Tab-separated table of C-alpha atoms and ligand atoms in Angstrom:
chain	number	residue	atom	x	y	z
T	1	ARG	CA	0.000	0.000	0.000
T	2	SER	CA	1.412	3.376	-0.988
T	3	TRP	CA	1.685	6.417	1.252
T	4	LYS	CA	-1.059	8.056	-0.821
T	5	ASP	CA	-3.406	5.239	0.209
T	6	MET	CA	-2.236	5.849	3.743
T	7	LEU	CA	-3.341	9.467	3.492
T	8	LEU	CA	-6.730	8.266	2.304
T	9	PHE	CA	-6.761	5.931	5.266
T	10	ARG	CA	-6.066	8.869	7.579
T	11	LYS	CA	-8.980	10.706	6.026
T	12	ASN	CA	-11.321	7.705	5.993
T	13	LYS	CA	-10.084	6.241	9.292
T	14	LYS	CA	-9.699	2.732	7.912
T	15	LYS	CA	-7.272	0.269	9.407
T	16	PRO	CA	-3.795	0.361	7.802
T	17	THR	CA	-2.361	-2.895	6.536
T	18	THR	CA	1.284	-2.332	5.522
T	19	THR	CA	4.104	-3.105	7.879
T	20	VAL	CA	5.524	0.429	7.783
T	21	HIS	CA	2.280	2.084	8.798
T	22	THR	CA	1.364	-0.361	11.518
T	23	LYS	CA	4.750	0.324	13.152
T	24	VAL	CA	3.807	3.975	13.724
T	25	ASP	CA	1.623	5.240	16.540
T	26	PHE	CA	-0.082	8.172	14.826
T	27	ASP	CA	-1.539	9.385	18.115
T	28	HIS	CA	1.917	10.015	19.585
T	29	LEU	CA	3.903	11.580	16.777
T	30	PRO	CA	6.869	13.840	17.502
T	31	ARG	CA	5.887	17.508	17.284
T	32	HIS	CA	9.064	18.596	15.569
T	33	VAL	CA	11.172	16.656	13.061
T	34	ALA	CA	14.378	18.066	11.544
T	35	ILE	CA	16.128	16.771	8.429
T	36	ILE	CA	19.590	17.223	6.889
T	37	MET	CA	18.751	16.935	3.187
T	38	ASP	CA	21.969	15.179	2.182
T	39	GLY	CA	23.031	13.088	-0.802
T	40	ASN	CA	21.738	15.136	-3.736
T	41	GLY	CA	25.149	15.227	-5.421
T	42	ARG	CA	25.702	11.465	-5.157
T	43	TRP	CA	22.179	10.756	-6.384
T	44	ALA	CA	22.900	12.784	-9.535
T	45	LYS	CA	26.363	11.277	-10.026
T	46	LYS	CA	24.931	7.742	-9.918
T	47	ARG	CA	22.728	8.735	-12.846
T	48	GLY	CA	25.435	10.533	-14.817
T	49	MET	CA	23.662	13.838	-14.213
T	50	PRO	CA	25.102	17.180	-13.000
T	51	ARG	CA	24.997	17.811	-9.237
T	52	THR	CA	22.498	20.601	-9.840
T	53	ALA	CA	19.994	18.012	-11.134
T	54	GLY	CA	20.343	16.285	-7.760
T	55	HIS	CA	19.409	19.498	-5.966
T	56	ALA	CA	16.370	19.931	-8.229
T	57	ALA	CA	15.263	16.374	-7.373
T	58	GLY	CA	15.972	17.126	-3.699
T	59	ALA	CA	13.758	20.195	-3.829
T	60	GLU	CA	10.884	18.031	-5.138
T	61	THR	CA	11.441	15.557	-2.316
T	62	PHE	CA	11.337	18.463	0.128
T	63	ARG	CA	7.935	19.488	-1.227
T	64	THR	CA	6.572	15.929	-0.946
T	65	ILE	CA	7.892	15.389	2.588
T	66	ALA	CA	6.743	18.799	3.862
T	67	THR	CA	3.220	18.154	2.584
T	68	TYR	CA	3.231	14.683	4.099
T	69	CYS	CA	4.403	15.985	7.500
T	70	LYS	CA	1.519	18.439	7.477
T	71	ASP	CA	-0.991	15.759	6.455
T	72	ILE	CA	-0.071	13.344	9.242
T	73	GLY	CA	-0.184	16.144	11.805
T	74	LEU	CA	3.353	17.168	12.756
T	75	ASP	CA	3.659	20.747	14.059
T	76	TYR	CA	7.151	21.641	12.790
T	77	LEU	CA	9.573	20.473	10.114
T	78	THR	CA	13.050	22.026	10.003
T	79	VAL	CA	15.269	21.367	6.976
T	80	TYR	CA	18.903	22.186	6.279
T	81	ALA	CA	18.918	23.815	2.827
T	82	PHE	CA	22.178	25.795	2.845
T	83	SER	CA	24.895	26.028	5.467
T	84	THR	CA	27.296	28.871	6.275
T	85	GLU	CA	29.990	26.527	4.818
T	86	ASN	CA	28.157	25.760	1.546
T	87	TRP	CA	29.411	29.048	-0.027
T	88	LYS	CA	32.701	27.163	-0.579
T	89	ARG	CA	31.043	25.098	-3.332
T	90	PRO	CA	31.547	26.017	-7.010
T	91	GLN	CA	29.745	29.229	-7.940
T	92	GLU	CA	27.576	27.391	-10.454
T	93	GLU	CA	26.281	24.980	-7.818
T	94	VAL	CA	25.627	27.758	-5.278
T	95	GLY	CA	23.770	29.659	-8.006
T	96	ALA	CA	21.656	26.601	-8.845
T	97	ILE	CA	20.632	26.060	-5.202
T	98	MET	CA	19.733	29.759	-4.817
T	99	GLY	CA	17.741	29.541	-8.082
T	100	LEU	CA	15.785	26.561	-6.732
T	101	LEU	CA	15.050	28.452	-3.534
T	102	ARG	CA	13.789	31.469	-5.504
T	103	LYS	CA	11.589	29.237	-7.668
T	104	TYR	CA	10.267	27.377	-4.666
T	105	LEU	CA	9.498	30.544	-2.683
T	106	HIS	CA	7.713	32.145	-5.639
T	107	GLU	CA	5.481	29.071	-5.847
T	108	ALA	CA	5.066	28.867	-2.095
T	109	ILE	CA	3.826	32.455	-1.947
T	110	GLN	CA	1.198	31.617	-4.600
T	111	GLU	CA	0.088	28.451	-2.830
T	112	MET	CA	0.303	29.461	0.821
T	113	ALA	CA	-3.263	30.689	1.027
T	114	GLN	CA	-4.553	27.249	0.012
T	115	ASP	CA	-1.913	25.053	1.686
T	116	HIS	CA	-1.553	27.015	4.932
T	117	ILE	CA	2.027	25.838	5.317
T	118	LYS	CA	3.890	28.489	7.320
T	119	LEU	CA	7.479	29.059	6.207
T	120	GLN	CA	10.148	30.583	8.421
T	121	PHE	CA	13.908	30.857	7.970
T	122	PHE	CA	16.796	30.132	10.310
T	123	GLY	CA	20.038	31.811	9.305
T	124	ASP	CA	21.625	35.082	8.294
T	125	LEU	CA	19.539	36.185	5.316
T	126	THR	CA	21.343	39.514	4.863
T	127	SER	CA	24.078	37.982	2.689
T	128	LEU	CA	21.606	36.420	0.251
T	129	ASP	CA	20.997	38.094	-3.096
T	130	PRO	CA	18.440	40.922	-2.825
T	131	GLU	CA	15.646	39.087	-4.678
T	132	LEU	CA	15.917	35.977	-2.519
T	133	TYR	CA	16.135	38.154	0.595
T	134	GLN	CA	12.923	39.952	-0.414
T	135	LEU	CA	11.164	36.644	-1.117
T	136	CYS	CA	12.134	35.343	2.323
T	137	GLN	CA	10.816	38.497	3.996
T	138	GLU	CA	7.572	38.346	2.033
T	139	THR	CA	7.077	34.652	2.836
T	140	ARG	CA	7.772	35.325	6.504
T	141	LYS	CA	5.211	38.102	6.584
T	142	ILE	CA	2.461	36.082	4.888
T	143	SER	CA	3.206	33.188	7.269
T	144	GLU	CA	2.592	35.362	10.308
T	145	GLY	CA	-1.072	35.419	9.308
T	146	TYR	CA	-1.436	31.632	9.691
T	147	ASP	CA	-1.131	29.197	12.504
T	148	GLY	CA	-0.685	25.474	12.190
T	149	PHE	CA	2.035	23.452	10.508
T	150	GLN	CA	5.339	25.345	10.147
T	151	VAL	CA	8.401	24.623	8.035
T	152	ASN	CA	11.715	26.206	9.039
T	153	VAL	CA	14.192	26.417	6.185
T	154	CYS	CA	17.797	26.765	7.382
T	155	LEU	CA	19.435	29.090	4.923
T	156	ASN	CA	22.972	30.418	5.368
T	157	TYR	CA	22.643	28.675	8.730
T	158	GLY	CA	25.316	27.346	11.073
T	159	GLY	CA	24.719	26.062	14.601
T	160	ARG	CA	27.878	27.673	16.007
T	161	ASP	CA	27.140	30.936	14.192
T	162	GLU	CA	23.643	30.940	15.728
T	163	ILE	CA	25.068	30.492	19.250
T	164	VAL	CA	27.763	33.154	18.749
T	165	ARG	CA	25.139	35.657	17.558
T	166	ALA	CA	23.009	35.055	20.645
T	167	ALA	CA	26.087	35.373	22.896
T	168	ARG	CA	27.098	38.604	21.176
T	169	LYS	CA	23.616	40.047	21.643
T	170	PHE	CA	23.647	39.198	25.340
T	171	ALA	CA	27.143	40.688	25.776
T	172	GLN	CA	25.942	43.870	24.063
T	173	ASP	CA	22.899	44.017	26.360
T	174	CYS	CA	25.281	43.752	29.342
T	175	VAL	CA	27.521	46.531	28.018
T	176	GLU	CA	24.470	48.748	27.576
T	177	GLY	CA	23.294	47.959	31.106
T	178	LYS	CA	20.110	46.184	29.889
T	179	ALA	CA	21.181	42.831	31.338
T	180	LYS	CA	23.492	41.344	33.978
T	181	PRO	CA	25.653	38.214	33.375
T	182	GLU	CA	24.115	36.350	36.326
T	183	GLU	CA	20.642	36.804	34.818
T	184	LEU	CA	21.389	34.618	31.807
T	185	THR	CA	19.531	31.290	31.814
T	186	GLU	CA	19.168	28.494	29.275
T	187	THR	CA	15.626	29.682	28.619
T	188	SER	CA	16.551	33.340	28.115
T	189	PHE	CA	19.493	32.377	25.887
T	190	ALA	CA	17.269	30.138	23.745
T	191	ASN	CA	15.023	33.128	23.123
T	192	ASP	CA	17.818	34.783	21.156
T	193	LEU	CA	18.282	31.804	18.828
T	194	TYR	CA	16.562	31.574	15.435
T	195	SER	CA	14.329	28.887	16.937
T	196	ALA	CA	12.904	31.156	19.682
T	197	GLY	CA	9.505	29.892	20.780
T	198	ILE	CA	9.747	26.591	18.877
T	199	PRO	CA	10.075	23.294	20.781
T	200	ASP	CA	13.342	21.391	20.240
T	201	PRO	CA	13.184	18.660	17.580
T	202	GLU	CA	12.473	15.258	19.116
T	203	LEU	CA	13.828	13.548	15.988
T	204	ILE	CA	16.639	14.512	13.589
T	205	ILE	CA	16.994	12.530	10.371
T	206	ARG	CA	20.121	12.356	8.241
T	207	PRO	CA	19.909	10.389	5.006
T	208	SER	CA	22.785	9.430	2.671
T	209	GLY	CA	24.880	7.359	5.074
T	210	GLU	CA	26.828	10.168	6.762
T	211	ILE	CA	26.888	9.878	10.542
T	212	ARG	CA	27.615	13.377	11.813
T	213	THR	CA	25.664	16.498	12.757
T	214	SER	CA	27.483	19.010	10.509
T	215	ASN	CA	26.745	22.118	12.583
T	216	PHE	CA	22.958	21.568	12.434
T	217	LEU	CA	20.827	22.748	15.401
T	218	LEU	CA	23.701	22.339	17.881
T	219	TRP	CA	21.825	23.902	20.804
T	220	GLN	CA	18.388	22.490	19.996
T	221	SER	CA	19.594	18.891	19.496
T	222	ALA	CA	20.764	18.393	23.099
T	223	TYR	CA	18.186	15.624	23.664
T	224	SER	CA	17.112	14.840	20.096
T	225	GLU	CA	16.986	11.267	18.856
T	226	TYR	CA	18.977	10.756	15.641
T	227	TYR	CA	17.972	8.519	12.756
T	228	PHE	CA	20.493	7.723	10.014
T	229	THR	CA	19.727	5.956	6.757
T	230	ASP	CA	21.710	5.172	3.591
T	231	VAL	CA	18.875	6.368	1.339
T	232	LEU	CA	19.917	9.483	-0.613
T	233	TRP	CA	17.704	12.528	-0.051
T	234	PRO	CA	16.089	12.609	-3.535
T	235	ASP	CA	14.957	8.983	-2.926
T	236	PHE	CA	13.642	9.719	0.570
T	237	SER	CA	9.925	8.889	0.675
T	238	PRO	CA	7.049	9.249	3.133
T	239	ASP	CA	7.606	5.550	3.974
T	240	GLU	CA	11.210	6.390	4.956
T	241	LEU	CA	9.879	9.125	7.215
T	242	LEU	CA	7.501	6.654	8.851
T	243	ASN	CA	10.399	4.220	9.379
T	244	ALA	CA	12.292	7.013	11.154
T	245	ILE	CA	9.283	7.876	13.312
T	246	ALA	CA	8.730	4.204	14.179
T	247	SER	CA	12.384	3.924	15.226
T	248	TYR	CA	12.052	7.075	17.342
T	249	GLN	CA	8.903	5.743	18.976
T	250	GLY	CA	10.684	2.513	19.894
T	251	ARG	CA	13.327	4.327	21.948
T	252	SER	CA	13.216	5.196	25.597
T	253	ARG	CA	13.926	8.881	26.181
T	254	ARG	CA	15.214	9.596	29.669
T	255	PHE	CA	16.662	13.126	29.380
T	256	GLY	CA	19.451	12.183	31.770
T	257	GLY	CA	17.118	10.565	34.287
T	258	VAL	CA	16.488	6.843	34.818
M	1	FPP	C1	23.291	18.325	0.435
M	1	FPP	O1	23.596	17.342	-0.557
M	1	FPP	C2	22.304	19.273	-0.080
M	1	FPP	C3	22.478	20.627	-0.166
M	1	FPP	C4	23.723	21.298	0.260
M	1	FPP	C5	21.422	21.501	-0.747
M	1	FPP	C6	20.000	21.180	-0.354
M	1	FPP	C7	19.116	21.974	-1.223
M	1	FPP	C8	17.939	21.550	-1.761
M	1	FPP	C9	17.343	20.241	-1.471
M	1	FPP	C10	17.219	22.424	-2.737
M	1	FPP	C11	16.483	23.618	-2.264
M	1	FPP	C12	15.709	23.482	-1.009
M	1	FPP	C13	14.418	23.857	-0.793
M	1	FPP	C14	13.931	23.995	0.607
M	1	FPP	C15	13.463	24.140	-1.888
M	1	FPP	P1	25.062	17.293	-1.151
M	1	FPP	O2	25.145	18.244	-2.305
M	1	FPP	O3	26.046	17.544	-0.074
M	1	FPP	O4	25.132	15.816	-1.665
M	1	FPP	P2	26.444	14.896	-1.685
M	1	FPP	O5	26.860	14.723	-0.271
M	1	FPP	O6	25.945	13.632	-2.311
M	1	FPP	O7	27.454	15.616	-2.527
């Protein structure tokens, strides 16, 4: 049974029959899932295509997975689209990824009113090209009018950079006499991160066989469960997502307790 049938099942409340779906407890889903969309380049190479074709396929997968997350009832999806280190890639590849983001945001702005998917951005947007920057601002503004499912796109994002920015802001507040060092708490510090007000991700997924965090959500991942799979991002399907959620649900989360 395909994931599309599963969606119909969710709508019609029939009993699921496939192994993947029966492994998932849909009444206790994580609220926030984060994904490192990795493996686009290798996916393209395997097919004798340019890396940029892999990113285009990855962008389609992003659309499918975001819609699916909304349909099954997650509250937040955070994806790593472009890191502070990705500028080191060839100019042509950087340009292609930025082009995909522009295309996607144009479409998202058209479709937001019907889809009600809120889009927010984590990262320093000021060094993006002016058109993309404007699109991000516009998308952000439209999103403020909706509540419900939210996608956070990490764009020119780095976990260390995010923490340094928050530290710098607090230091500045101290210099200006607006804050005192002893007043800083984990909660107040978290309010100066891009993710202010958003619960930490319970589950972080990294496809493509790499087993590292690559500067993604360093602060927010303190107690996240990780799920790694060899599947390359363009091949990642709703069934893969359900496998990850089933694995997460099978773990015992103790947060340092017993
Ligand atoms: C990592 O794969 C992927 C990226 C650096 C770019 C991700 C961008 C997209 C999926 C497109 C735009 C996104 C949205 C939200 C529309 P890689 O290039 O490192 O792959 P490799 O490890 O196989 O080389």
